[in-house]
PDB file of C-alpha atoms in Angstrom:
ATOM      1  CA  UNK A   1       0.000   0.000   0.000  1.00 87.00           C
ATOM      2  CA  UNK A   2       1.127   3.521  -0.723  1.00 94.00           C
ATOM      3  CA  UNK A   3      -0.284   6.804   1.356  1.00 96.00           C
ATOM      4  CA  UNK A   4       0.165   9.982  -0.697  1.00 97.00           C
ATOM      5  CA  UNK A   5      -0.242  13.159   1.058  1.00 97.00           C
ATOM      6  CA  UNK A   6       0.269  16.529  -0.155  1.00 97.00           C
ATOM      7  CA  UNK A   7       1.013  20.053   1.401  1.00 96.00           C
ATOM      8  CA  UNK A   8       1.719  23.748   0.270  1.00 97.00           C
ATOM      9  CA  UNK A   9      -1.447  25.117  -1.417  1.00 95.00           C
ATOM     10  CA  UNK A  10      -2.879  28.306  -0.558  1.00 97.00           C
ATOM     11  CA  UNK A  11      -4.118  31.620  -2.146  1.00 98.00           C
ATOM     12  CA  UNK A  12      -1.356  33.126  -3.749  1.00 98.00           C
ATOM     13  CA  UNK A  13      -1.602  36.354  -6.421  1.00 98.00           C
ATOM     14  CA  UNK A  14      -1.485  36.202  -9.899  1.00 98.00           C
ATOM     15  CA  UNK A  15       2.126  36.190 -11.092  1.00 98.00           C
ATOM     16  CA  UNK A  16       3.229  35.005  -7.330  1.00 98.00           C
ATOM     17  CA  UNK A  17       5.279  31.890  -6.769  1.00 98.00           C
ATOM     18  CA  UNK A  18       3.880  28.455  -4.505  1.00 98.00           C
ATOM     19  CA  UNK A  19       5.810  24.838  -3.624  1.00 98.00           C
ATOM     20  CA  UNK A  20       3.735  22.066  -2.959  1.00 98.00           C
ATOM     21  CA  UNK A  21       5.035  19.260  -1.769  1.00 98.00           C
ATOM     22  CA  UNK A  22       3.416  15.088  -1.655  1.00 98.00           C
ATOM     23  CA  UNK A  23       5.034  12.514   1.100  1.00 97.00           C
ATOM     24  CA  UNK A  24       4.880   9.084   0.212  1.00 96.00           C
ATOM     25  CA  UNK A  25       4.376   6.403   2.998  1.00 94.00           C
ATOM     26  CA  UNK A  26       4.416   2.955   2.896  1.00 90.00           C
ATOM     27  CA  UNK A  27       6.310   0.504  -0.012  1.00 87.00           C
ATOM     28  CA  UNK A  28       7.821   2.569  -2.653  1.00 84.00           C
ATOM     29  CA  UNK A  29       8.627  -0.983  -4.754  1.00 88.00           C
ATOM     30  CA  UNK A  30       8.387  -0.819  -8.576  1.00 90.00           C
ATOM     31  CA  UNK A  31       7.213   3.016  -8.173  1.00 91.00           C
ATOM     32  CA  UNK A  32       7.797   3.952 -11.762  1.00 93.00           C
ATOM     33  CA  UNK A  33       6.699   7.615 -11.864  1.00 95.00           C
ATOM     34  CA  UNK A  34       5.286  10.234  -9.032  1.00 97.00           C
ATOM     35  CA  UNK A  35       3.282  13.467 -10.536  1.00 97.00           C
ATOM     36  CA  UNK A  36       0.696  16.406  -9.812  1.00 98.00           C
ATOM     37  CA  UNK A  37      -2.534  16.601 -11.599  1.00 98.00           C
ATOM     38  CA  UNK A  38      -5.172  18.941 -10.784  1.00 98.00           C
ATOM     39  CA  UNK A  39      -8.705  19.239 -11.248  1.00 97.00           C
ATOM     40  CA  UNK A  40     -11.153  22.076 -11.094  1.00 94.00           C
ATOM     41  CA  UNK A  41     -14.816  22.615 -11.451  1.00 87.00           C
ATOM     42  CA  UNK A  42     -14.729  23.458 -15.308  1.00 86.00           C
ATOM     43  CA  UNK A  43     -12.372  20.697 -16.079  1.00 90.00           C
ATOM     44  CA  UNK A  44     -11.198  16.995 -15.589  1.00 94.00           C
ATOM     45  CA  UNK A  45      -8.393  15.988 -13.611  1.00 96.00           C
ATOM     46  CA  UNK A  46      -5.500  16.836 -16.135  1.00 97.00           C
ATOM     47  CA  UNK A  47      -1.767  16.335 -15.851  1.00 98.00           C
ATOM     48  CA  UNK A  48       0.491  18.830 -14.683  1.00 98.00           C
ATOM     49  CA  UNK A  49       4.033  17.249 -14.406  1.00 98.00           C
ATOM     50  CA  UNK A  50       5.194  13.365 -13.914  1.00 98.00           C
ATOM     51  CA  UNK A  51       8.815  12.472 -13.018  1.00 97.00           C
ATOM     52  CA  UNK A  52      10.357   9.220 -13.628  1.00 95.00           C
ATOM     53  CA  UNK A  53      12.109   6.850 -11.384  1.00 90.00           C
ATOM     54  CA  UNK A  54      14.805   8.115 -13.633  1.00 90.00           C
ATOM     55  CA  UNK A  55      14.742  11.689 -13.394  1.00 92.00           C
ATOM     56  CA  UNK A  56      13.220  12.269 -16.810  1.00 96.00           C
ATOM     57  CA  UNK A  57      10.571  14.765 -16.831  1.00 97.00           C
ATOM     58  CA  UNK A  58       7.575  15.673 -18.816  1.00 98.00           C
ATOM     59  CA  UNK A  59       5.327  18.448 -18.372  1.00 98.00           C
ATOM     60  CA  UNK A  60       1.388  20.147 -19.538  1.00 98.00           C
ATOM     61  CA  UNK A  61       2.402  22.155 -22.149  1.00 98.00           C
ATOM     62  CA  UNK A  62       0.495  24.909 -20.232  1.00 97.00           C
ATOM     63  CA  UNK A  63       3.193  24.754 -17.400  1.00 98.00           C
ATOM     64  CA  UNK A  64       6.167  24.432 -19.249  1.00 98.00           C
ATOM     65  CA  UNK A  65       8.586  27.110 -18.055  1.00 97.00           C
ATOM     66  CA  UNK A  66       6.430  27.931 -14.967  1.00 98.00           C
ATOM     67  CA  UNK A  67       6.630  25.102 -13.621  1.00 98.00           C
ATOM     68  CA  UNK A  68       9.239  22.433 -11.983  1.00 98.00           C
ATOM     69  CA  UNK A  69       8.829  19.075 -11.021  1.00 98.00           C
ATOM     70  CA  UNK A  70      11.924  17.241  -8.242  1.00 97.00           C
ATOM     71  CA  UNK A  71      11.864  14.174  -6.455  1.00 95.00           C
ATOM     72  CA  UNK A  72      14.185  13.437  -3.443  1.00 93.00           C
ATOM     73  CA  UNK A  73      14.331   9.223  -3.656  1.00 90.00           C
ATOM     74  CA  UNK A  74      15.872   9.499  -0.038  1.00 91.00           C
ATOM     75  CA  UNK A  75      12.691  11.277   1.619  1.00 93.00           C
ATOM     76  CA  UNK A  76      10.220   9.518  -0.598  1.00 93.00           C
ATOM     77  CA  UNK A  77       9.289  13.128  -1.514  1.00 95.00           C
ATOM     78  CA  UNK A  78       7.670  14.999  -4.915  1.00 97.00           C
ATOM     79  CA  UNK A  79       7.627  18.364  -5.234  1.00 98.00           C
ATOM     80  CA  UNK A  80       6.334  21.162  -7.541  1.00 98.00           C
ATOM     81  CA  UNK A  81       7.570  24.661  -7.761  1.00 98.00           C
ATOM     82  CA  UNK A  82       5.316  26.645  -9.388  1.00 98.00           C
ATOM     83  CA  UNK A  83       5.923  30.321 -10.438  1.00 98.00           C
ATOM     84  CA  UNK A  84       4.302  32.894 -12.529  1.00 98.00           C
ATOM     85  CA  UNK A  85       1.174  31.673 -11.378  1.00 98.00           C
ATOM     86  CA  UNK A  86      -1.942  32.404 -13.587  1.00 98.00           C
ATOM     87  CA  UNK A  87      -5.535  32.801 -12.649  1.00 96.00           C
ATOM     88  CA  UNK A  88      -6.225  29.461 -14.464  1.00 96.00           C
ATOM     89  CA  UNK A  89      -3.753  27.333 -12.476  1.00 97.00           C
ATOM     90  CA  UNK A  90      -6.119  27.709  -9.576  1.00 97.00           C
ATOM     91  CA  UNK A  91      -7.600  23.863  -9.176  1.00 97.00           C
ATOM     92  CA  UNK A  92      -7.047  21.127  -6.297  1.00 98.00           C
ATOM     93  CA  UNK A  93      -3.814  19.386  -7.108  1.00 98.00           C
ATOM     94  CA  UNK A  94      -3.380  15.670  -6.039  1.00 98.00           C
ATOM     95  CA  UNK A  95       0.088  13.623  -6.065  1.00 98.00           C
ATOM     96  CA  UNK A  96      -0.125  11.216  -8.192  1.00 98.00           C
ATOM     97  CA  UNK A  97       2.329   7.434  -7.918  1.00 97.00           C
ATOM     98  CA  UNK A  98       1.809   4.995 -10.259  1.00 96.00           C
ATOM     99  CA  UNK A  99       3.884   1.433  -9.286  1.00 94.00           C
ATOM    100  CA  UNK A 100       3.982  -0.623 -12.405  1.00 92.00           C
ATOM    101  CA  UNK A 101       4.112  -4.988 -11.696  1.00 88.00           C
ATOM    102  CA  UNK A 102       3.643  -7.660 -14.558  1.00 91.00           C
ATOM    103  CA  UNK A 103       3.170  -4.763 -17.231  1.00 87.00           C
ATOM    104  CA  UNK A 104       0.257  -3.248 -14.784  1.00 92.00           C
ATOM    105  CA  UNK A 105      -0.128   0.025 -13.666  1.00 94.00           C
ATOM    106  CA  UNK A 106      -1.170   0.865 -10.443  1.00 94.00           C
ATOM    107  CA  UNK A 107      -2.112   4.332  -9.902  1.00 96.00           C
ATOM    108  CA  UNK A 108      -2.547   6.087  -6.278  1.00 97.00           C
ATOM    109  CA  UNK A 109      -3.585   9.372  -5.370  1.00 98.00           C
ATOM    110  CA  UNK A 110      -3.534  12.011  -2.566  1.00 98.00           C
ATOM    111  CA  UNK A 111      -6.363  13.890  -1.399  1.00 97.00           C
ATOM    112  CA  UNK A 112      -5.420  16.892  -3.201  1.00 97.00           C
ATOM    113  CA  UNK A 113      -4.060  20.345  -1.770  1.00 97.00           C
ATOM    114  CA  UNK A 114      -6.265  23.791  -2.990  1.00 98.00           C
ATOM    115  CA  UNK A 115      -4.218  26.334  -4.955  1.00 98.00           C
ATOM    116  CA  UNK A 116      -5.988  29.536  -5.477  1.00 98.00           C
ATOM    117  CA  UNK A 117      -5.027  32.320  -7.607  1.00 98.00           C
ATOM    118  CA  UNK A 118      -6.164  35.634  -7.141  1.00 96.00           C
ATOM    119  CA  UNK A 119      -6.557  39.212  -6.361  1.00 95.00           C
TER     120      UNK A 119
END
């Protein structure tokens, strides 16, 4: 079993900066990728930003350049720094872990964290 659980949202103003952070508790065995999606009311849950057990990154073209993914393997940690923050990056954000065994993916999820961005 794998508990996700994230931290760091908050109301924040348009162009301002926010870190969230996702723990990860429990077995981290064949853990192939942690991420951040988010969801809000006018959308579906999209993807923001995977990493790899690798390092390799990939990111919502909408984020790209705002936006920075980092693991720490040690902690069991993900993080996202997100800067330059728009209007339309407010949404709950959940942590995302997806352990892969026998060519099956597993996904978990956090409970999500509220990032609002405002005036």
């Amino acid at each position: 079993q794998l508990v996700l659980v994230e931290s760091g949202g908050g109301l924040v103003q348009p162009g301002g900066s926010l870190r969230l952070s996702c723990a990860a508790s429990g077995s981290m065995f064949s853990i192939k990728s942690l991420g951040w999606y988010r969801q809000s009311p006018e959308k579906e849950r999209e993807l923001v930003a995977t990493i790899t057990s690798g390092g390799s990154t990939n990111y919502a073209d909408s984020v790209k350049g705002r936006f920075t993914i980092s693991r720490d393997n040690a902690k069991n940690t993900v993080d996202l720094q997100m800067n330059s923050l728009k209007p339309e990056d407010t949404a709950i954000y959940y942590c995302n872990a997806v352990r892969s065994i026998l060519k099956r993916d597993m996904n978990y999820w956090g409970k999500g964290t509220l990032v609002t961005v405002s005036s």
